[in-house]
Amino acid sequence: MNAVSDSSLAQHAAQIEAGDRRALARAITLIESTRADHRRQAEALIEQLLPRSGKSLRIGISGPPGVGKSTFIEAFGQYAIGQGKRLAVLAVDPSSRLSGGSILGDKTRMEVLSRAEAAFIRPSPAGLTLGGVARRTREALLVCEAAGFDLIIVETVGVGQSETAVAEMVDLFLLLLLPGAGDDLQGIKRGIMELADILVINKDDGDLSTAAARSAADVANALGLMQPRHAGWRPEVLRCSALKQTGIDAVWMRVEAFATALKQSGGFDAQRRDQAKAWLWHELSDSLIEALKADPHVAAQLGALETKVGAGKIAPGTAARSLLAGFLHRT
Ligand code: GDP
């Protein structure tokens, strides 16, 4: 890297650390880009900012479409700002919000927060795969931390694999549920429930209050049978109304209690270390697959091999090993 780009990189990093939102937005755009030169710049920037990162509380928020995630983040974020905190919100929805997310555009979501000085909201980039979104979000998270945000909220629609990806990058996973779910738990898979540190029944207001109380009891029962994920913390069920902004203070208190408990037990740092290692492995396998796909010899053989595998003429394992052997031999 030459001296000019070195100094402009240092300048960009300094602007981010000084809390310049446009510099931050520019960095995330760089991170989202798939261009090779942008990728190199993004990596250099992250390298520079890494020592400044790590100080935020990272919260993943998930739940079925329509549960009130944006409304909740709007209320919770305002409460946090009232407590003197600054927060960034990143969304993790591969292929935009087409598959059942909010029908409102991202512009109209979180209206108050998006105007707040102390908040930074970054919607999901369109057209990235889950792997791409996960990488971009992990990196965007580090950059937001370097910009000094106290809280980073990573939001995802609670229907698929993205929860696992989010749980691997946050300190606390908060799952929002609807009142009156019964025991099928509204399409939320048991595996996703098991990721949650705090479960919140939203829409605890008006006619829905009775159902909310019943759901809270059902969920508490289900939790009693599960293995806690962390030493020092048993998952809890709370109720709130994001719309009426009631019960948000209690959620905030439990979020703080969680962070304190995990820091005391040592689980907080241990989880971050494990996540960093898992990230390394994700990067390794993603980079390997990219290199494989970009290899002209692999590309030349792939079509024929796929056909043979499809016709049952060769086992997938054998085909993979022969492709890989050739690739490793050449590199
Ligand atoms: P998302 O798809 O999970 O992001 O859900 P939204 O935040 O877009 O909310 C979906 C719908 O539920 C909207 O019409 C909200 O006004 C409504 N909603 C959200 N929170 C509450 C709540 O606490 N109580 C009630 N009654 N409605 C709510």
Tab-separated table of C-alpha atoms and ligand atoms in Angstrom:
chain	number	residue	atom	x	y	z
A	1	MET	CA	0.000	0.000	0.000
A	2	ASN	CA	1.410	3.414	-0.862
A	3	ALA	CA	1.843	6.391	1.437
A	4	VAL	CA	-1.155	8.303	0.049
A	5	SER	CA	-3.658	5.527	0.658
A	6	ASP	CA	-2.067	4.851	4.052
A	7	SER	CA	-2.664	8.406	5.155
A	8	SER	CA	-6.190	8.549	3.746
A	9	LEU	CA	-6.913	5.285	5.522
A	10	ALA	CA	-5.621	6.719	8.793
A	11	GLN	CA	-7.728	9.811	8.227
A	12	HIS	CA	-10.848	7.759	7.551
A	13	ALA	CA	-10.230	5.705	10.696
A	14	ALA	CA	-9.726	8.880	12.736
A	15	GLN	CA	-13.007	10.331	11.445
A	16	ILE	CA	-14.844	7.171	12.455
A	17	GLU	CA	-13.295	7.209	15.908
A	18	ALA	CA	-14.339	10.853	16.263
A	19	GLY	CA	-17.945	9.759	15.661
A	20	ASP	CA	-18.317	11.174	12.142
A	21	ARG	CA	-21.465	9.418	10.895
A	22	ARG	CA	-20.766	9.991	7.225
A	23	ALA	CA	-17.339	8.433	7.583
A	24	LEU	CA	-18.999	5.507	9.348
A	25	ALA	CA	-21.605	5.113	6.610
A	26	ARG	CA	-18.840	5.241	4.005
A	27	ALA	CA	-16.933	2.501	5.826
A	28	ILE	CA	-19.989	0.247	5.869
A	29	THR	CA	-20.548	0.838	2.151
A	30	LEU	CA	-16.965	-0.256	1.610
A	31	ILE	CA	-17.592	-3.355	3.718
A	32	GLU	CA	-20.711	-4.206	1.714
A	33	SER	CA	-18.960	-3.888	-1.620
A	34	THR	CA	-17.910	-7.061	-3.416
A	35	ARG	CA	-15.191	-5.309	-5.448
A	36	ALA	CA	-11.756	-6.694	-4.705
A	37	ASP	CA	-10.118	-3.267	-4.190
A	38	HIS	CA	-12.939	-2.224	-1.816
A	39	ARG	CA	-12.520	-5.486	0.095
A	40	ARG	CA	-8.817	-4.758	0.576
A	41	GLN	CA	-9.587	-1.217	1.751
A	42	ALA	CA	-12.265	-2.496	4.103
A	43	GLU	CA	-9.906	-5.044	5.580
A	44	ALA	CA	-7.183	-2.451	6.081
A	45	LEU	CA	-9.668	-0.139	7.771
A	46	ILE	CA	-10.932	-2.867	10.094
A	47	GLU	CA	-7.382	-3.785	10.978
A	48	GLN	CA	-6.774	-0.154	11.930
A	49	LEU	CA	-9.978	0.102	13.973
A	50	LEU	CA	-9.812	-3.273	15.700
A	51	PRO	CA	-7.951	-2.022	18.804
A	52	ARG	CA	-10.755	0.515	19.345
A	53	SER	CA	-13.531	-2.050	19.087
A	54	GLY	CA	-14.925	-4.488	21.621
A	55	LYS	CA	-16.407	-2.097	24.154
A	56	SER	CA	-20.085	-2.131	23.139
A	57	LEU	CA	-22.796	-4.435	24.326
A	58	ARG	CA	-23.935	-6.398	21.278
A	59	ILE	CA	-27.589	-7.388	21.301
A	60	GLY	CA	-29.293	-9.607	18.737
A	61	ILE	CA	-33.041	-9.089	18.382
A	62	SER	CA	-35.225	-11.563	16.560
A	63	GLY	CA	-38.823	-12.711	16.337
A	64	PRO	CA	-41.447	-13.685	13.791
A	65	PRO	CA	-42.525	-11.138	11.176
A	66	GLY	CA	-45.102	-8.770	12.636
A	67	VAL	CA	-44.129	-9.396	16.264
A	68	GLY	CA	-43.070	-5.768	16.548
A	69	LYS	CA	-39.291	-5.825	16.157
A	70	SER	CA	-39.006	-2.362	14.647
A	71	THR	CA	-41.524	-0.931	17.092
A	72	PHE	CA	-39.614	-2.538	19.965
A	73	ILE	CA	-36.221	-1.288	18.784
A	74	GLU	CA	-37.724	2.175	18.367
A	75	ALA	CA	-38.976	2.111	21.989
A	76	PHE	CA	-35.964	0.339	23.484
A	77	GLY	CA	-33.546	2.581	21.616
A	78	GLN	CA	-35.262	5.716	22.858
A	79	TYR	CA	-35.152	4.362	26.390
A	80	ALA	CA	-31.446	3.616	26.054
A	81	ILE	CA	-30.789	7.118	24.747
A	82	GLY	CA	-32.674	8.421	27.788
A	83	GLN	CA	-30.121	6.511	29.880
A	84	GLY	CA	-27.348	8.422	28.153
A	85	LYS	CA	-26.404	5.657	25.714
A	86	ARG	CA	-25.614	5.817	22.019
A	87	LEU	CA	-26.735	2.985	19.806
A	88	ALA	CA	-26.327	1.571	16.334
A	89	VAL	CA	-28.895	-0.693	14.687
A	90	LEU	CA	-27.849	-3.113	11.947
A	91	ALA	CA	-30.324	-5.295	10.081
A	92	VAL	CA	-29.562	-8.824	8.922
A	93	ASP	CA	-32.116	-9.817	6.345
A	94	PRO	CA	-30.685	-11.532	3.332
A	95	SER	CA	-32.485	-10.559	0.101
A	96	SER	CA	-33.967	-7.388	1.611
A	97	ARG	CA	-37.298	-7.674	3.402
A	98	LEU	CA	-39.174	-9.446	0.651
A	99	SER	CA	-39.728	-12.647	2.544
A	100	GLY	CA	-42.286	-11.522	5.085
A	101	GLY	CA	-40.491	-8.734	6.902
A	102	SER	CA	-42.010	-5.384	7.607
A	103	ILE	CA	-44.170	-4.274	4.732
A	104	LEU	CA	-43.150	-0.721	5.471
A	105	GLY	CA	-40.009	0.422	3.746
A	106	ASP	CA	-36.920	0.851	5.879
A	107	LYS	CA	-37.282	4.620	5.647
A	108	THR	CA	-40.461	4.701	7.676
A	109	ARG	CA	-39.268	2.176	10.234
A	110	MET	CA	-37.929	3.520	13.528
A	111	GLU	CA	-38.898	7.023	12.669
A	112	VAL	CA	-37.884	8.715	15.920
A	113	LEU	CA	-34.656	6.762	16.308
A	114	SER	CA	-33.556	7.446	12.767
A	115	ARG	CA	-33.689	11.167	13.533
A	116	ALA	CA	-31.895	10.884	16.864
A	117	GLU	CA	-28.357	12.221	17.146
A	118	ALA	CA	-27.404	9.329	19.435
A	119	ALA	CA	-28.580	6.609	17.051
A	120	PHE	CA	-27.236	5.213	13.811
A	121	ILE	CA	-29.468	2.941	11.750
A	122	ARG	CA	-28.236	0.899	8.859
A	123	PRO	CA	-30.762	-1.162	6.911
A	124	SER	CA	-29.931	-4.490	5.387
A	125	PRO	CA	-28.063	-4.356	2.090
A	126	ALA	CA	-30.023	-5.878	-0.774
A	127	GLY	CA	-28.782	-8.773	-2.825
A	128	LEU	CA	-26.316	-10.401	-0.431
A	129	THR	CA	-26.503	-14.039	0.573
A	130	LEU	CA	-26.729	-14.981	4.242
A	131	GLY	CA	-22.993	-15.639	4.311
A	132	GLY	CA	-22.377	-12.213	2.755
A	133	VAL	CA	-24.730	-10.495	5.173
A	134	ALA	CA	-23.160	-12.236	8.149
A	135	ARG	CA	-19.645	-11.177	7.169
A	136	ARG	CA	-20.739	-7.629	6.446
A	137	THR	CA	-22.604	-7.410	9.753
A	138	ARG	CA	-19.704	-8.712	11.837
A	139	GLU	CA	-17.425	-6.150	10.228
A	140	ALA	CA	-19.961	-3.312	10.430
A	141	LEU	CA	-20.361	-4.147	14.095
A	142	LEU	CA	-16.650	-3.678	14.771
A	143	VAL	CA	-16.618	-0.373	12.911
A	144	CYS	CA	-19.644	0.876	14.885
A	145	GLU	CA	-17.861	-0.070	18.096
A	146	ALA	CA	-14.816	1.896	17.064
A	147	ALA	CA	-17.188	4.823	16.492
A	148	GLY	CA	-18.025	4.634	20.198
A	149	PHE	CA	-21.583	3.287	20.272
A	150	ASP	CA	-22.477	1.779	23.651
A	151	LEU	CA	-25.021	-0.624	22.226
A	152	ILE	CA	-25.136	-2.362	18.896
A	153	ILE	CA	-28.437	-3.965	18.021
A	154	VAL	CA	-28.442	-6.575	15.282
A	155	GLU	CA	-31.971	-7.214	14.062
A	156	THR	CA	-33.100	-10.262	12.143
A	157	VAL	CA	-36.389	-11.778	11.006
A	158	GLY	CA	-36.940	-14.840	13.134
A	159	VAL	CA	-37.661	-17.435	10.537
A	160	GLY	CA	-34.477	-19.010	9.324
A	161	GLN	CA	-30.798	-19.621	9.691
A	162	SER	CA	-29.917	-16.002	10.207
A	163	GLU	CA	-30.608	-16.358	13.948
A	164	THR	CA	-27.731	-18.749	14.372
A	165	ALA	CA	-25.465	-16.387	12.450
A	166	VAL	CA	-26.602	-13.475	14.642
A	167	ALA	CA	-26.244	-15.446	17.872
A	168	GLU	CA	-22.636	-16.059	16.864
A	169	MET	CA	-21.876	-12.349	16.775
A	170	VAL	CA	-23.732	-10.893	19.764
A	171	ASP	CA	-23.353	-10.996	23.543
A	172	LEU	CA	-27.061	-11.264	24.241
A	173	PHE	CA	-29.817	-12.745	22.112
A	174	LEU	CA	-33.287	-11.337	22.722
A	175	LEU	CA	-36.286	-13.083	21.197
A	176	LEU	CA	-39.609	-11.314	20.784
A	177	LEU	CA	-42.769	-13.432	20.799
A	178	LEU	CA	-46.442	-12.774	20.219
A	179	PRO	CA	-49.173	-13.226	22.830
A	180	GLY	CA	-51.423	-16.254	22.470
A	181	ALA	CA	-48.826	-18.392	20.759
A	182	GLY	CA	-49.966	-21.637	22.348
A	183	ASP	CA	-47.413	-24.380	22.474
A	184	ASP	CA	-46.436	-24.401	18.809
A	185	LEU	CA	-44.555	-21.209	19.630
A	186	GLN	CA	-45.562	-19.405	16.455
A	187	GLY	CA	-43.297	-21.120	14.018
A	188	ILE	CA	-40.217	-20.232	16.005
A	189	LYS	CA	-38.121	-23.350	16.026
A	190	ARG	CA	-37.089	-24.781	19.334
A	191	GLY	CA	-33.470	-24.337	18.334
A	192	ILE	CA	-34.031	-20.596	18.057
A	193	MET	CA	-35.690	-20.466	21.481
A	194	GLU	CA	-32.656	-22.191	22.890
A	195	LEU	CA	-30.458	-19.378	21.612
A	196	ALA	CA	-32.391	-16.757	23.569
A	197	ASP	CA	-31.072	-15.209	26.774
A	198	ILE	CA	-34.111	-12.991	27.258
A	199	LEU	CA	-37.546	-13.697	25.777
A	200	VAL	CA	-40.062	-10.898	25.619
A	201	ILE	CA	-43.765	-11.314	24.926
A	202	ASN	CA	-44.619	-8.123	23.053
A	203	LYS	CA	-48.067	-6.556	22.571
A	204	ASP	CA	-48.920	-6.899	26.244
A	205	ASP	CA	-51.631	-4.269	25.964
A	206	GLY	CA	-55.424	-3.960	25.666
A	207	ASP	CA	-57.233	-7.152	24.732
A	208	LEU	CA	-53.964	-8.983	24.229
A	209	SER	CA	-52.845	-8.730	27.883
A	210	THR	CA	-54.508	-11.958	29.061
A	211	ALA	CA	-53.017	-13.916	26.185
A	212	ALA	CA	-49.630	-12.303	26.870
A	213	ALA	CA	-49.711	-13.478	30.488
A	214	ARG	CA	-50.630	-16.994	29.404
A	215	SER	CA	-47.858	-17.074	26.794
A	216	ALA	CA	-45.333	-15.862	29.331
A	217	ALA	CA	-46.277	-18.757	31.615
A	218	ASP	CA	-46.082	-21.270	28.724
A	219	VAL	CA	-42.688	-20.015	27.646
A	220	ALA	CA	-41.402	-20.032	31.232
A	221	ASN	CA	-42.442	-23.697	31.468
A	222	ALA	CA	-40.701	-24.562	28.216
A	223	LEU	CA	-37.560	-22.760	29.379
A	224	GLY	CA	-37.498	-24.743	32.602
A	225	LEU	CA	-36.805	-27.842	30.524
A	226	MET	CA	-33.948	-26.328	28.559
A	227	GLN	CA	-30.272	-26.321	29.272
A	228	PRO	CA	-29.047	-22.749	29.976
A	229	ARG	CA	-26.472	-21.538	27.471
A	230	HIS	CA	-24.365	-19.637	29.967
A	231	ALA	CA	-23.089	-20.338	33.426
A	232	GLY	CA	-24.510	-17.598	35.646
A	233	TRP	CA	-27.619	-16.846	33.577
A	234	ARG	CA	-30.973	-18.561	33.273
A	235	PRO	CA	-33.058	-17.291	30.338
A	236	GLU	CA	-35.977	-15.152	31.459
A	237	VAL	CA	-39.405	-14.252	30.108
A	238	LEU	CA	-40.674	-10.691	30.276
A	239	ARG	CA	-43.680	-8.862	28.860
A	240	CYS	CA	-43.878	-5.450	27.266
A	241	SER	CA	-45.836	-3.271	24.916
A	242	ALA	CA	-43.522	-1.697	22.399
A	243	LEU	CA	-46.440	0.332	21.076
A	244	LYS	CA	-47.444	1.801	24.461
A	245	GLN	CA	-43.821	1.816	25.599
A	246	THR	CA	-44.569	-0.087	28.801
A	247	GLY	CA	-42.299	-2.714	30.293
A	248	ILE	CA	-39.347	-1.414	28.283
A	249	ASP	CA	-37.580	-0.260	31.456
A	250	ALA	CA	-37.762	-3.799	32.863
A	251	VAL	CA	-36.259	-5.218	29.658
A	252	TRP	CA	-33.455	-2.679	29.902
A	253	MET	CA	-32.761	-3.650	33.534
A	254	ARG	CA	-32.559	-7.331	32.677
A	255	VAL	CA	-30.263	-6.602	29.731
A	256	GLU	CA	-27.924	-4.812	32.109
A	257	ALA	CA	-28.265	-7.623	34.662
A	258	PHE	CA	-27.309	-10.138	31.971
A	259	ALA	CA	-24.172	-8.213	31.023
A	260	THR	CA	-23.160	-7.877	34.683
A	261	ALA	CA	-23.786	-11.568	35.425
A	262	LEU	CA	-21.793	-12.736	32.421
A	263	LYS	CA	-18.918	-10.396	33.093
A	264	GLN	CA	-18.759	-11.684	36.678
A	265	SER	CA	-18.801	-15.335	35.640
A	266	GLY	CA	-16.178	-14.803	32.936
A	267	GLY	CA	-18.690	-16.016	30.352
A	268	PHE	CA	-18.722	-12.670	28.559
A	269	ASP	CA	-15.096	-12.714	27.470
A	270	ALA	CA	-15.133	-16.460	26.874
A	271	GLN	CA	-18.068	-16.132	24.499
A	272	ARG	CA	-16.316	-13.342	22.579
A	273	ARG	CA	-13.166	-15.414	22.236
A	274	ASP	CA	-15.172	-18.364	20.927
A	275	GLN	CA	-17.027	-16.105	18.509
A	276	ALA	CA	-13.785	-14.657	17.161
A	277	LYS	CA	-12.476	-18.178	16.562
A	278	ALA	CA	-15.719	-19.202	14.839
A	279	TRP	CA	-15.450	-16.084	12.682
A	280	LEU	CA	-11.947	-17.095	11.626
A	281	TRP	CA	-13.297	-20.473	10.503
A	282	HIS	CA	-16.180	-18.860	8.617
A	283	GLU	CA	-13.712	-16.581	6.842
A	284	LEU	CA	-11.476	-19.521	6.030
A	285	SER	CA	-14.240	-21.636	4.560
A	286	ASP	CA	-15.816	-18.698	2.697
A	287	SER	CA	-12.448	-17.706	1.213
A	288	LEU	CA	-11.680	-21.288	0.225
A	289	ILE	CA	-15.008	-21.688	-1.521
A	290	GLU	CA	-14.513	-18.346	-3.306
A	291	ALA	CA	-11.047	-19.399	-4.466
A	292	LEU	CA	-12.380	-22.764	-5.605
A	293	LYS	CA	-15.179	-21.189	-7.601
A	294	ALA	CA	-12.791	-18.720	-9.199
A	295	ASP	CA	-10.407	-21.471	-10.323
A	296	PRO	CA	-10.780	-22.021	-14.103
A	297	HIS	CA	-9.865	-25.722	-13.895
A	298	VAL	CA	-12.491	-26.323	-11.250
A	299	ALA	CA	-15.030	-24.397	-13.311
A	300	ALA	CA	-14.187	-26.496	-16.376
A	301	GLN	CA	-14.741	-29.786	-14.555
A	302	LEU	CA	-17.642	-28.781	-12.345
A	303	GLY	CA	-20.496	-29.051	-14.874
A	304	ALA	CA	-19.629	-32.598	-15.922
A	305	LEU	CA	-19.050	-33.703	-12.332
A	306	GLU	CA	-22.370	-32.234	-11.212
A	307	THR	CA	-24.146	-34.156	-13.963
A	308	LYS	CA	-22.446	-37.401	-12.959
A	309	VAL	CA	-23.258	-36.820	-9.290
A	310	GLY	CA	-26.873	-36.037	-10.220
A	311	ALA	CA	-27.112	-39.251	-12.260
A	312	GLY	CA	-25.682	-41.288	-9.412
A	313	LYS	CA	-22.610	-42.264	-11.441
A	314	ILE	CA	-20.135	-40.891	-8.952
A	315	ALA	CA	-20.501	-40.259	-5.214
A	316	PRO	CA	-20.553	-36.560	-4.146
A	317	GLY	CA	-17.707	-37.218	-1.718
A	318	THR	CA	-15.513	-38.733	-4.408
A	319	ALA	CA	-16.293	-35.870	-6.816
A	320	ALA	CA	-15.484	-33.262	-4.167
A	321	ARG	CA	-12.210	-34.923	-3.262
A	322	SER	CA	-11.078	-35.188	-6.858
A	323	LEU	CA	-11.884	-31.502	-7.525
A	324	LEU	CA	-10.119	-30.475	-4.341
A	325	ALA	CA	-7.076	-32.629	-5.007
A	326	GLY	CA	-6.569	-30.985	-8.405
A	327	PHE	CA	-7.089	-27.521	-6.931
A	328	LEU	CA	-4.666	-28.056	-4.049
A	329	HIS	CA	-2.098	-29.504	-6.396
A	330	ARG	CA	-2.205	-26.357	-8.571
A	331	THR	CA	-2.132	-23.806	-5.708
B	1	GDP	P1	-41.755	-6.412	12.715
B	1	GDP	O1	-42.203	-7.003	11.421
B	1	GDP	O2	-41.452	-7.484	13.717
B	1	GDP	O3	-40.646	-5.405	12.582
B	1	GDP	O4	-43.038	-5.665	13.343
B	1	GDP	P2	-43.444	-4.112	13.341
B	1	GDP	O5	-42.657	-3.361	14.363
B	1	GDP	O6	-43.425	-3.607	11.956
B	1	GDP	O7	-44.928	-4.216	13.911
B	1	GDP	C1	-45.932	-4.989	13.263
B	1	GDP	C2	-47.301	-4.468	13.681
B	1	GDP	O8	-47.523	-4.723	15.077
B	1	GDP	C3	-47.453	-2.970	13.489
B	1	GDP	O9	-48.759	-2.711	13.044
B	1	GDP	C4	-47.241	-2.407	14.885
B	1	GDP	O10	-47.916	-1.185	15.100
B	1	GDP	C5	-47.822	-3.501	15.751
B	1	GDP	N1	-47.230	-3.522	17.089
B	1	GDP	C6	-45.910	-3.484	17.377
B	1	GDP	N2	-45.733	-3.492	18.715
B	1	GDP	C7	-46.955	-3.550	19.269
B	1	GDP	C8	-47.422	-3.580	20.628
B	1	GDP	O11	-46.675	-3.554	21.607
B	1	GDP	N3	-48.773	-3.661	20.798
B	1	GDP	C9	-49.653	-3.706	19.775
B	1	GDP	N4	-50.948	-3.762	20.066
B	1	GDP	N5	-49.247	-3.638	18.482
B	1	GDP	C10	-47.907	-3.580	18.241
